[in-house]
Short mmCIF file of C-alpha atoms in Angstrom, two decimals:
data_model
loop_
_atom_site.label_atom_id
_atom_site.label_comp_id
_atom_site.label_asym_id
_atom_site.label_seq_id
_atom_site.Cartn_x
_atom_site.Cartn_y
_atom_site.Cartn_z
CA UNK A 238 -23.00 108.01 23.62
CA UNK A 239 -25.89 106.49 25.49
CA UNK A 240 -25.46 106.10 29.27
CA UNK A 241 -26.29 102.60 30.45
CA UNK A 242 -28.36 102.58 33.63
CA UNK A 243 -27.40 100.03 36.24
CA UNK A 244 -29.20 99.19 39.50
CA UNK A 245 -27.32 99.83 42.77
CA UNK A 246 -25.70 96.82 44.35
CA UNK A 247 -26.60 96.21 48.05
CA UNK A 248 -24.43 93.89 50.12
CA UNK A 249 -25.08 92.85 53.74
CA UNK A 250 -22.09 91.97 55.92
CA UNK A 251 -22.29 90.41 59.42
CA UNK A 252 -19.25 91.13 61.60
CA UNK A 253 -18.12 89.78 65.00
CA UNK A 254 -18.09 92.79 67.32
CA UNK A 255 -14.96 91.70 69.20
CA UNK A 256 -12.74 90.32 66.45
CA UNK A 257 -14.17 92.12 63.35
CA UNK A 258 -14.30 88.71 61.70
CA UNK A 259 -16.80 88.48 58.86
CA UNK A 260 -19.47 85.98 59.85
CA UNK A 261 -21.54 86.25 56.68
CA UNK A 262 -21.68 88.27 53.45
CA UNK A 263 -24.68 88.31 51.11
CA UNK A 264 -25.82 90.38 48.14
CA UNK A 265 -29.48 91.40 48.10
CA UNK A 266 -31.09 91.10 44.65
CA UNK A 267 -34.78 91.39 45.46
CA UNK A 268 -34.84 95.08 46.40
CA UNK A 269 -36.97 97.54 44.46
CA UNK A 270 -36.15 101.10 43.46
CA UNK A 271 -36.59 103.57 46.29
CA UNK A 272 -36.34 103.00 50.03
CA UNK A 273 -36.10 99.45 51.31
CA UNK A 274 -35.91 97.97 54.81
CA UNK A 275 -32.91 95.73 55.37
CA UNK A 276 -32.97 93.54 58.47
CA UNK A 277 -30.01 91.87 60.15
CA UNK A 278 -29.90 88.19 59.19
CA UNK A 279 -30.16 85.54 61.89
CA UNK A 280 -26.89 83.79 62.65
CA UNK A 281 -26.95 80.74 64.90
CA UNK A 282 -25.12 81.29 68.18
CA UNK A 283 -24.95 85.08 67.73
CA UNK A 284 -27.14 88.08 68.47
CA UNK A 285 -27.12 91.62 67.10
CA UNK A 286 -25.45 94.18 69.36
CA UNK A 287 -26.79 97.32 67.68
CA UNK A 288 -29.72 98.25 65.42
CA UNK A 289 -31.15 95.28 63.56
CA UNK A 290 -32.94 97.33 60.91
CA UNK A 291 -31.77 100.00 58.45
CA UNK A 292 -33.14 101.81 55.37
CA UNK A 293 -31.35 101.86 52.02
CA UNK A 294 -32.31 103.80 48.88
CA UNK A 295 -31.85 101.90 45.65
CA UNK A 296 -31.32 103.92 42.45
CA UNK A 297 -29.99 103.28 38.97
CA UNK A 298 -26.65 105.01 39.58
CA UNK A 299 -24.81 101.70 39.73
CA UNK A 300 -23.13 102.35 43.09
CA UNK A 301 -22.34 99.69 45.69
CA UNK A 302 -24.10 100.00 49.05
CA UNK A 303 -22.69 98.06 52.01
CA UNK A 304 -24.89 97.46 55.06
CA UNK A 305 -22.97 96.21 58.07
CA UNK A 306 -24.44 94.62 61.19
CA UNK A 307 -22.38 93.82 64.26
CA UNK A 308 -22.88 90.64 66.32
CA UNK A 309 -21.70 89.06 69.53
CA UNK A 310 -21.83 85.52 70.84
CA UNK A 311 -25.28 84.82 72.20
CA UNK A 312 -25.33 84.48 75.96
CA UNK A 313 -26.68 81.19 77.21
CA UNK A 314 -28.97 81.07 80.23
CA UNK A 315 -30.12 78.42 82.64
CA UNK A 316 -32.61 77.81 85.44
CA UNK A 317 -32.20 77.24 89.18
CA UNK A 318 -35.18 75.97 91.16
CA UNK A 319 -36.18 73.84 94.13
CA UNK A 320 -38.44 73.49 97.17
CA UNK A 321 -38.17 74.17 100.89
CA UNK A 322 -39.98 71.62 103.06
CA UNK A 323 -39.90 70.34 106.62
CA UNK A 324 -38.85 66.85 107.66
CA UNK A 325 -42.43 65.59 107.23
CA UNK A 326 -42.66 66.84 103.65
CA UNK A 327 -44.82 69.90 104.36
CA UNK A 328 -43.97 72.99 102.25
CA UNK A 329 -42.66 76.10 103.99
CA UNK A 330 -43.92 79.36 102.53
CA UNK A 331 -42.29 82.78 102.69
CA UNK A 332 -38.65 81.67 103.06
CA UNK A 333 -36.15 84.07 101.50
CA UNK A 334 -33.86 82.57 98.83
CA UNK A 335 -31.00 84.49 97.18
CA UNK A 336 -28.97 83.75 94.05
CA UNK A 337 -25.51 85.20 93.50
CA UNK A 338 -23.16 86.37 91.86
CA UNK A 339 -25.56 89.04 90.62
CA UNK A 340 -27.90 89.20 93.63
CA UNK A 341 -31.43 88.08 92.91
CA UNK A 342 -34.03 87.49 95.63
CA UNK A 343 -37.25 85.50 95.73
CA UNK A 344 -39.54 83.90 98.33
CA UNK A 345 -41.01 80.42 98.43
CA UNK A 346 -44.67 80.18 97.45
CA UNK A 347 -47.45 78.24 99.21
CA UNK A 348 -46.00 75.02 97.80
CA UNK A 349 -42.54 75.83 99.17
CA UNK A 350 -41.23 76.39 95.63
CA UNK A 351 -38.71 78.96 94.43
CA UNK A 352 -37.39 79.53 90.91
CA UNK A 353 -34.80 81.67 89.10
CA UNK A 354 -35.08 81.96 85.30
CA UNK A 355 -32.57 83.40 82.79
CA UNK A 356 -29.55 82.65 84.97
CA UNK A 357 -26.25 83.22 83.16
CA UNK A 358 -23.99 80.22 82.80
CA UNK A 359 -21.13 79.99 85.28
CA UNK A 360 -20.64 79.62 89.01
CA UNK A 361 -23.36 80.73 91.39
CA UNK A 362 -24.36 80.44 95.05
CA UNK A 363 -27.85 79.61 96.30
CA UNK A 364 -28.43 81.13 99.75
CA UNK A 365 -31.29 80.12 102.03
CA UNK A 366 -31.91 82.79 104.64
CA UNK A 367 -32.78 81.74 108.19
CA UNK A 368 -36.28 80.23 107.82
CA UNK A 369 -38.14 82.41 110.31
CA UNK A 370 -41.19 80.17 110.12
CA UNK A 371 -39.25 77.65 112.24
CA UNK A 372 -37.21 79.49 114.84
CA UNK A 373 -35.63 76.43 116.44
CA UNK A 374 -34.00 74.08 113.95
CA UNK A 375 -32.30 70.76 114.57
CA UNK A 376 -30.66 70.46 111.16
CA UNK A 377 -31.02 71.33 107.48
CA UNK A 378 -30.41 68.94 104.60
CA UNK A 379 -29.39 70.35 101.23
CA UNK A 380 -30.24 68.08 98.28
CA UNK A 381 -28.53 68.78 94.96
CA UNK A 382 -29.81 66.74 92.00
CA UNK A 383 -27.46 65.53 89.29
CA UNK A 384 -30.48 65.05 87.01
CA UNK A 385 -33.48 67.31 87.54
CA UNK A 386 -35.70 64.70 85.91
CA UNK A 387 -34.58 61.95 88.30
CA UNK A 388 -35.41 62.49 91.97
CA UNK A 389 -33.23 59.52 92.87
CA UNK A 390 -30.14 61.38 91.67
CA UNK A 391 -30.15 63.73 94.65
CA UNK A 392 -27.12 63.94 96.94
CA UNK A 393 -27.88 64.97 100.52
CA UNK A 394 -25.61 67.16 102.58
CA UNK A 395 -26.26 68.08 106.22
CA UNK A 396 -25.17 71.61 107.10
CA UNK A 397 -24.69 73.43 110.38
CA UNK A 398 -27.63 75.61 111.33
CA UNK A 399 -26.79 79.31 111.15
CA UNK A 400 -28.29 82.57 109.89
CA UNK A 401 -28.02 81.31 106.31
CA UNK A 402 -27.24 78.15 104.36
CA UNK A 403 -25.11 78.33 101.19
CA UNK A 404 -24.76 75.91 98.29
CA UNK A 405 -22.38 76.48 95.38
CA UNK A 406 -23.48 75.39 91.90
CA UNK A 407 -22.28 75.76 88.32
CA UNK A 408 -24.31 76.02 85.13
CA UNK A 409 -22.80 75.19 81.76
CA UNK A 410 -23.94 74.45 78.22
CA UNK A 411 -24.58 70.79 78.95
CA UNK A 412 -26.04 71.20 82.45
CA UNK A 413 -27.94 74.49 82.40
CA UNK A 414 -30.67 73.53 84.88
CA UNK A 415 -30.01 72.87 88.55
CA UNK A 416 -32.38 71.80 91.30
CA UNK A 417 -31.55 72.46 94.96
CA UNK A 418 -33.98 71.38 97.70
CA UNK A 419 -33.81 72.24 101.40
CA UNK A 420 -35.26 69.98 104.09
CA UNK A 421 -35.62 71.64 107.50
CA UNK A 422 -35.99 69.53 110.61
CA UNK A 423 -37.40 71.52 113.55
CA UNK A 424 -36.60 70.84 117.18
CA UNK A 425 -39.57 69.11 118.75
CA UNK A 426 -40.20 69.79 122.44
CA UNK A 427 -40.10 66.79 124.74
CA UNK A 428 -43.52 65.77 126.00
CA UNK A 429 -43.81 64.99 129.70
CA UNK A 430 -46.14 62.13 130.79
CA UNK A 431 -49.51 63.53 131.83
CA UNK A 432 -49.72 61.34 134.94
CA UNK A 433 -46.09 61.86 135.92
CA UNK A 434 -43.49 59.14 136.49
CA UNK A 435 -45.08 55.80 137.36
CA UNK A 436 -42.31 54.71 139.70
CA UNK A 437 -42.85 57.62 142.10
CA UNK A 438 -46.32 58.05 143.62
CA UNK A 439 -47.21 61.73 143.79
CA UNK A 440 -48.87 61.48 147.20
CA UNK A 441 -46.02 59.61 148.84
CA UNK A 442 -45.12 61.33 152.15
CA UNK A 443 -41.61 62.66 152.46
CA UNK A 444 -39.37 61.10 155.07
CA UNK A 445 -38.42 63.35 157.93
CA UNK A 446 -34.67 63.88 158.21
CA UNK A 447 -33.20 62.15 161.26
CA UNK A 448 -31.09 65.09 162.31
CA UNK A 449 -33.96 67.61 162.07
CA UNK A 450 -34.52 69.36 165.43
CA UNK A 451 -37.83 68.64 167.07
CA UNK A 452 -38.35 72.20 168.28
CA UNK A 453 -38.28 74.88 165.59
CA UNK A 454 -39.79 77.64 167.68
CA UNK A 455 -36.61 79.69 167.44
CA UNK A 456 -36.73 79.65 163.59
CA UNK A 457 -40.35 80.79 163.35
CA UNK A 458 -41.24 84.48 162.83
CA UNK A 459 -42.75 86.30 165.79
CA UNK A 460 -46.03 87.05 163.96
CA UNK A 461 -48.56 84.28 163.58
CA UNK A 462 -49.11 83.12 159.98
CA UNK A 463 -52.67 83.18 158.73
CA UNK A 464 -54.35 79.80 158.55
CA UNK A 465 -55.97 80.82 155.27
CA UNK A 466 -52.63 81.26 153.46
CA UNK A 467 -51.12 78.04 152.07
CA UNK A 468 -47.44 77.42 152.52
CA UNK A 469 -45.95 77.31 148.98
CA UNK A 470 -42.46 75.93 148.52
CA UNK A 471 -40.07 78.25 146.63
CA UNK A 472 -39.37 75.49 144.10
CA UNK A 473 -42.93 75.65 142.81
CA UNK A 474 -42.34 79.19 141.54
CA UNK A 475 -39.81 77.97 138.95
CA UNK A 476 -42.35 76.36 136.57
CA UNK A 477 -44.49 79.49 136.91
CA UNK A 478 -41.57 81.70 135.84
CA UNK A 479 -40.88 79.42 132.88
CA UNK A 480 -44.56 79.47 131.91
CA UNK A 481 -44.66 83.26 132.25
CA UNK A 482 -41.62 83.54 129.95
CA UNK A 483 -43.32 81.27 127.43
CA UNK A 484 -46.51 83.33 127.47
CA UNK A 485 -44.56 86.54 126.93
CA UNK A 486 -42.62 85.11 124.00
CA UNK A 487 -42.73 87.24 120.86
CA UNK A 488 -45.18 85.82 118.32
CA UNK A 489 -44.72 88.28 115.44
CA UNK A 490 -41.57 89.14 113.50
CA UNK A 491 -41.12 92.07 111.15
CA UNK A 492 -38.67 91.94 108.22
CA UNK A 493 -37.51 94.63 105.80
CA UNK A 494 -37.15 94.24 102.03
CA UNK A 495 -33.65 92.74 102.51
CA UNK A 496 -34.99 89.93 104.70
CA UNK A 497 -33.50 91.37 107.89
CA UNK A 498 -35.42 91.26 111.17
CA UNK A 499 -36.25 94.82 112.22
CA UNK A 500 -38.57 94.00 115.13
CA UNK A 501 -40.02 91.22 117.28
CA UNK A 502 -43.46 91.89 118.70
CA UNK A 503 -45.86 90.34 121.14
CA UNK A 504 -49.33 90.81 119.61
CA UNK A 505 -52.42 89.59 121.40
CA UNK A 506 -55.25 88.30 119.18
CA UNK A 507 -58.31 90.46 119.78
CA UNK A 508 -61.46 91.19 117.72
CA UNK A 509 -59.73 94.41 116.64
CA UNK A 510 -55.98 93.80 116.63
CA UNK A 511 -53.55 96.66 116.05
CA UNK A 512 -49.97 95.95 114.91
CA UNK A 513 -47.78 98.94 115.66
CA UNK A 514 -45.02 99.41 113.05
CA UNK A 515 -44.37 103.06 113.85
CA UNK A 516 -40.84 104.31 113.32
CA UNK A 517 -39.63 101.27 111.34
CA UNK A 518 -37.56 102.45 108.39
CA UNK A 519 -38.08 100.29 105.31
CA UNK A 520 -39.64 100.43 101.87
CA UNK A 521 -41.46 97.17 102.55
CA UNK A 522 -42.30 95.58 105.90
CA UNK A 523 -43.16 91.88 106.01
CA UNK A 524 -45.12 90.88 109.13
CA UNK A 525 -44.80 87.15 109.89
CA UNK A 526 -47.08 85.45 112.44
CA UNK A 527 -46.02 82.46 114.54
CA UNK A 528 -49.64 81.26 114.79
CA UNK A 529 -51.41 82.83 111.80
CA UNK A 530 -54.72 81.01 112.31
CA UNK A 531 -55.37 83.04 115.48
CA UNK A 532 -55.33 86.24 113.42
CA UNK A 533 -57.04 84.98 110.26
CA UNK A 534 -60.62 86.09 110.91
CA UNK A 535 -59.87 89.13 113.05
CA UNK A 536 -60.05 92.78 112.08
CA UNK A 537 -56.37 93.60 111.61
CA UNK A 538 -55.04 97.15 111.63
CA UNK A 539 -51.47 98.35 111.02
CA UNK A 540 -50.48 101.51 112.88
CA UNK A 541 -47.67 103.46 111.26
CA UNK A 542 -46.86 106.74 112.99
CA UNK A 543 -50.06 108.83 112.80
CA UNK A 544 -52.03 106.55 110.50
CA UNK A 545 -53.96 103.31 110.78
CA UNK A 546 -54.53 101.04 107.80
CA UNK A 547 -56.79 98.02 107.58
CA UNK A 548 -54.94 94.90 106.40
CA UNK A 549 -55.85 91.27 105.76
CA UNK A 550 -54.03 88.02 106.45
CA UNK A 551 -54.82 85.96 103.36
CA UNK A 552 -55.89 82.34 103.58
CA UNK A 553 -52.95 79.93 103.50
CA UNK A 554 -50.36 82.61 104.29
CA UNK A 555 -48.52 83.28 107.54
CA UNK A 556 -47.52 86.82 106.66
CA UNK A 557 -48.77 90.11 105.31
CA UNK A 558 -46.88 92.86 103.50
CA UNK A 559 -47.13 96.58 104.36
CA UNK A 560 -45.48 99.34 102.33
CA UNK A 561 -45.23 102.61 104.28
CA UNK A 562 -44.20 104.53 101.14
CA UNK A 563 -47.50 103.72 99.43
CA UNK A 564 -49.66 104.82 102.30
#
């Protein structure tokens, strides 16, 4: 009796990983004798959870070979983006923006832009950390756009100024892109008239009180005051104290990798300026200048414990980054 040779039969089955439901079943007829690569077929809306490639050996024994691939529903992703500007439309660079529920952090670029890609669908929270580039803030407007392609679809919401500003959003299959803008209005100091109030002449003599005693010899100190020393009213010292406090105001802030302020410094701009960061514990230290242009063309040095490192404040930026662990 002659034995009839029959090629092996190879069948591919695609199975839902959660329900074990068969998504697709197909017999492969174009395989040659010997080893063949079998790849997982593409199924719309699903992705392979395990290996997507396997080897099968085809012979003439007539056996049935089943290759099974497991799938799960493909996760959909969206995008969250926006800008941070001031009330005059100028971009604010270096502002920390967080996205939750899975924490993700980014910083605005020189155009004030931030962006989060591959965001899972669902509910999220966009968090704007206290914009340290503007210490005193009057208010912040949060603009959420119904249609990212239509700037007129934005809805403004004024929030109370605090350490952070939060905005809840939701991404779904139909609306998987969300734009959130932040408009920061700084507090502008009141300008006093240069010539003073017009209704009160500055050189107008003060009227002498009627009940003032004519003889003040008993109130005078025994020693004779020098004629060369001017008599300065105590009230005039108040503006000087205020000015002194202003001059001593901290002009540099240092942040760690979590966006927390770890130090406030008063750094004087000199031809060779040293910024002392000794003892600050962080993987990354971000040094933000209140007036960066004063430090732009200087020779900047960062002192960290026993070392000094030359750094550079790049054009268009108000901050520099120093990593103690890399030094």
